[in-house]
PDB file of C-alpha atoms in Angstrom:
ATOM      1  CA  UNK A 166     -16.832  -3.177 -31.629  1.00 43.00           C
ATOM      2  CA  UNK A 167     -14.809  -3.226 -28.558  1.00 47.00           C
ATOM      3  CA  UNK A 168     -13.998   0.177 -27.553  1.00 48.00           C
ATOM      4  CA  UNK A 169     -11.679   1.358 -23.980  1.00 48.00           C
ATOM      5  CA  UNK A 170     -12.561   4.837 -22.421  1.00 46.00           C
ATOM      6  CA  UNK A 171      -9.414   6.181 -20.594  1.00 46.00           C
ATOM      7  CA  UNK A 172      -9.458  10.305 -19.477  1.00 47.00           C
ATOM      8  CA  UNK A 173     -12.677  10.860 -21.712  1.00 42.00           C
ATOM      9  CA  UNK A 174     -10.484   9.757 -24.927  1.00 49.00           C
ATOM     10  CA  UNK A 175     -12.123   6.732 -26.963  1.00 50.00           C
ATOM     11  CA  UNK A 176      -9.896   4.365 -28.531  1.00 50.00           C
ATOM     12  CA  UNK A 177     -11.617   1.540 -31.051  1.00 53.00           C
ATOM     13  CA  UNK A 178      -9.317  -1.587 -30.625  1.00 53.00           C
ATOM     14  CA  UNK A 179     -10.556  -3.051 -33.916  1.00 53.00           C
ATOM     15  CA  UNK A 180     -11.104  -0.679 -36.302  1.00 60.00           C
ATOM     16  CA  UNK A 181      -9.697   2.523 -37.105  1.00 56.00           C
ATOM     17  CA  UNK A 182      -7.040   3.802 -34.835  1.00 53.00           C
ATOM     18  CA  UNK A 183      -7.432   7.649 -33.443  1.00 51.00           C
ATOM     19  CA  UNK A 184      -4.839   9.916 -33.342  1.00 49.00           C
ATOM     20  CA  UNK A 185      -3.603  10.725 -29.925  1.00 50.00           C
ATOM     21  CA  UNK A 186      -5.206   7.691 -28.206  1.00 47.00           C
ATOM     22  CA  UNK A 187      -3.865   6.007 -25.166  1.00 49.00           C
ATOM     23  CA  UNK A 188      -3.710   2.661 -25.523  1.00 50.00           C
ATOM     24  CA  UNK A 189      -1.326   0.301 -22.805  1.00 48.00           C
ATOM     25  CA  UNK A 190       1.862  -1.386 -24.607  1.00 51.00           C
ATOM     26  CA  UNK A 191       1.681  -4.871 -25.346  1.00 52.00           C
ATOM     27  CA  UNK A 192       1.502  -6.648 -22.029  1.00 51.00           C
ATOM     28  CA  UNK A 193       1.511  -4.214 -19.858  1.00 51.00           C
ATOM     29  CA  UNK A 194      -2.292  -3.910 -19.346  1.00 50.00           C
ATOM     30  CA  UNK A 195      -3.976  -4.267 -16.236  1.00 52.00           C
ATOM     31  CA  UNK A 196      -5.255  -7.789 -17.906  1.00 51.00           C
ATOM     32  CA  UNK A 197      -1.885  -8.541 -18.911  1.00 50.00           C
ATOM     33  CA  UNK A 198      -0.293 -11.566 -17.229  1.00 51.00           C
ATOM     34  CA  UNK A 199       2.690  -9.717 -16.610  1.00 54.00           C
ATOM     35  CA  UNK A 200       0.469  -6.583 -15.092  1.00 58.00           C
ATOM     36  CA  UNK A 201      -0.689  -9.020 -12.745  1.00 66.00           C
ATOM     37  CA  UNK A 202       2.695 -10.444 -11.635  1.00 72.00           C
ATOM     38  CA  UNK A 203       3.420  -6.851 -10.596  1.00 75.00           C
ATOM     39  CA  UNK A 204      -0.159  -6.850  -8.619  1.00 75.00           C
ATOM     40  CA  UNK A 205       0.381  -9.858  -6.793  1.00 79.00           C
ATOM     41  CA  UNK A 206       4.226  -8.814  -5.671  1.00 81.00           C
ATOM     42  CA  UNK A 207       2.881  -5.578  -4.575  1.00 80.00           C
ATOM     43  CA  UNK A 208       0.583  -7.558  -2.722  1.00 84.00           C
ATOM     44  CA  UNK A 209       2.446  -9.200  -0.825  1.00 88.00           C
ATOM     45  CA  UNK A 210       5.065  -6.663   0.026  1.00 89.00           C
ATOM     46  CA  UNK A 211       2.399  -4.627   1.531  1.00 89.00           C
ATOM     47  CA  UNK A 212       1.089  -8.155   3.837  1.00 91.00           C
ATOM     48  CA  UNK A 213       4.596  -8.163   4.521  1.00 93.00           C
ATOM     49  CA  UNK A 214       5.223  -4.586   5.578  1.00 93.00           C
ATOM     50  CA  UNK A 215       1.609  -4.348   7.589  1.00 94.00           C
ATOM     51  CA  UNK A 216       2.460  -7.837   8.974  1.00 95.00           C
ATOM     52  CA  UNK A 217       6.094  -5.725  10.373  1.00 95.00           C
ATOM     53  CA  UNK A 218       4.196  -2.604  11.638  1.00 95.00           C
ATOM     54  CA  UNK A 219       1.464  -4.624  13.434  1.00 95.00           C
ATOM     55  CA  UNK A 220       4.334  -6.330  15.179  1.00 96.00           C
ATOM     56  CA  UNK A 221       5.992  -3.349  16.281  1.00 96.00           C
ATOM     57  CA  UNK A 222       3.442  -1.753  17.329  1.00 96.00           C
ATOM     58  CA  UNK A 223       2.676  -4.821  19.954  1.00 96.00           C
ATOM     59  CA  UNK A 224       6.498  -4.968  20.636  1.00 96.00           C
ATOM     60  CA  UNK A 225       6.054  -0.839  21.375  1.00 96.00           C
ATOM     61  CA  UNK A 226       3.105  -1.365  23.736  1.00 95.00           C
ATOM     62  CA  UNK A 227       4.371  -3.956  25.838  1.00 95.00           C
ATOM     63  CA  UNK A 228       7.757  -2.382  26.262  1.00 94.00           C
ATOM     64  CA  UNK A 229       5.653   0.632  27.497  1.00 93.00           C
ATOM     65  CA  UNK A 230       3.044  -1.144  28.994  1.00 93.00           C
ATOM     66  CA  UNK A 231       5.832  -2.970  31.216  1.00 92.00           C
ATOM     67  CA  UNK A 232       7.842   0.001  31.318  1.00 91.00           C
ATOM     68  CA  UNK A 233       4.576   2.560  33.440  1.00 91.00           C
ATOM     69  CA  UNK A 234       4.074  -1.149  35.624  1.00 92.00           C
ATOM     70  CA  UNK A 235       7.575  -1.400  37.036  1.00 90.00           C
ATOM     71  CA  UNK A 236       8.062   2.751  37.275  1.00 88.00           C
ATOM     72  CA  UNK A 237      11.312   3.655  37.705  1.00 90.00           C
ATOM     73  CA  UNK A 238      14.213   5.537  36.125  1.00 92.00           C
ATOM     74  CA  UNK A 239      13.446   3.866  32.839  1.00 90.00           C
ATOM     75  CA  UNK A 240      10.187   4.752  32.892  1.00 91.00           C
ATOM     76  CA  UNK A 241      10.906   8.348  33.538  1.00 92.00           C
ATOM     77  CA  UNK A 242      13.509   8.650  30.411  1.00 92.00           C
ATOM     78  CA  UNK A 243      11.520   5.844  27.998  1.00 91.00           C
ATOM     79  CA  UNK A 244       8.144   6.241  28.732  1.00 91.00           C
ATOM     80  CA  UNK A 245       6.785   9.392  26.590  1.00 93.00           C
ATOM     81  CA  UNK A 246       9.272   8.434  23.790  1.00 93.00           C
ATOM     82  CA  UNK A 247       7.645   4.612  23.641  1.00 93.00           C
ATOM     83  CA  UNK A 248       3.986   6.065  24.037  1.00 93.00           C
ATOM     84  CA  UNK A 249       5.287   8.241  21.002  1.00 95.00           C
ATOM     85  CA  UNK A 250       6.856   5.551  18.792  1.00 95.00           C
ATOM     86  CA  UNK A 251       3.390   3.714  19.087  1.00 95.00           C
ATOM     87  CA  UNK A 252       0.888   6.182  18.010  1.00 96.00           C
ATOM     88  CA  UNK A 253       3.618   6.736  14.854  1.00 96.00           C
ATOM     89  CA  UNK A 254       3.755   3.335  14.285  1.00 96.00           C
ATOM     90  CA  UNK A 255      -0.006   2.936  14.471  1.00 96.00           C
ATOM     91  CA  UNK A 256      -0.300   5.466  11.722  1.00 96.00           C
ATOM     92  CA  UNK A 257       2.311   3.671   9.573  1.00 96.00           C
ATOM     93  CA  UNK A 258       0.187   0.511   9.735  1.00 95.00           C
ATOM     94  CA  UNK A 259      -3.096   2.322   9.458  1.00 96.00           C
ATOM     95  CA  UNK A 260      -1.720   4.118   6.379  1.00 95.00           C
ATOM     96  CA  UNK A 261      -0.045   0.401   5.115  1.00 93.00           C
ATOM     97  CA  UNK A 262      -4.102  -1.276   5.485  1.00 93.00           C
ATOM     98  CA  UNK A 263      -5.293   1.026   3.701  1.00 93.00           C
ATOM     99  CA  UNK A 264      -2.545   0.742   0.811  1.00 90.00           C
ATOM    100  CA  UNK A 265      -3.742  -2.929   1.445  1.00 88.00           C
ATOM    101  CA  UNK A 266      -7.086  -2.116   0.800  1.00 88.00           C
ATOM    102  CA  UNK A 267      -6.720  -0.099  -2.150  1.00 86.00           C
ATOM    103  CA  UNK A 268      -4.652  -2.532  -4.231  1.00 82.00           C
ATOM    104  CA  UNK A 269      -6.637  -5.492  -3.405  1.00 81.00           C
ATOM    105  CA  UNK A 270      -9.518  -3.243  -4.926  1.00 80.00           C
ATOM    106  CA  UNK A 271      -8.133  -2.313  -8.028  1.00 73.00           C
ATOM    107  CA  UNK A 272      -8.016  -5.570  -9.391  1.00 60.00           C
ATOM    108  CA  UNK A 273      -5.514  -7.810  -7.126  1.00 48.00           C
TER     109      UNK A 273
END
């Protein structure tokens, strides 16, 4: 007898049904065609948005990179605020791989 544990409640899927059970809605399980649809859009919005933040964070370093080489005024006014933006934008795309990470491990 086929039987899903979900938050220590036991459901029999053929057989008598239990009061209070949690069962998913037709096609909405995580087996479900359409459950996977959602997965694999998810997917790749997050390879799109870490994709974005890795490229910012390259266009953020060389602007500040190029910014401390040539010195200057724009240096002096930029230079902290660019050095800023990076480390923020490094912790957007760290937080976005690891988003990454965890979908593609939860069945993706």
């Amino acid at each position: 007898m086929d039987r899903i544990t979900f938050m220590a409640r036991t459901v029999q899927i053929r057989g008598v049904r239990v009061k209070n059970s949690i069962r998913w809605p037709t096609g909405h399980g995580p087996s479900s065609r359409r459950g996977g649809a959602y997965m694999i859009a998810a997917m790749k919005t997050l390879t799109i948005l870490l994709a974005v933040a890795l490229a910012a964070v390259v266009i953020v370093l060389v602007l500040g990179v190029v910014a401390m080489a040539r010195g200057g005024e724009f240096n002096r006014k930029y230079g902290n605020k660019l050095m800023r933006a990076r480390v923020a934008l490094q912790g957007l795309a760290i937080i976005l791989f690891l988003l990454f990470v965890f979908a593609a491990g939860s069945g993706g």
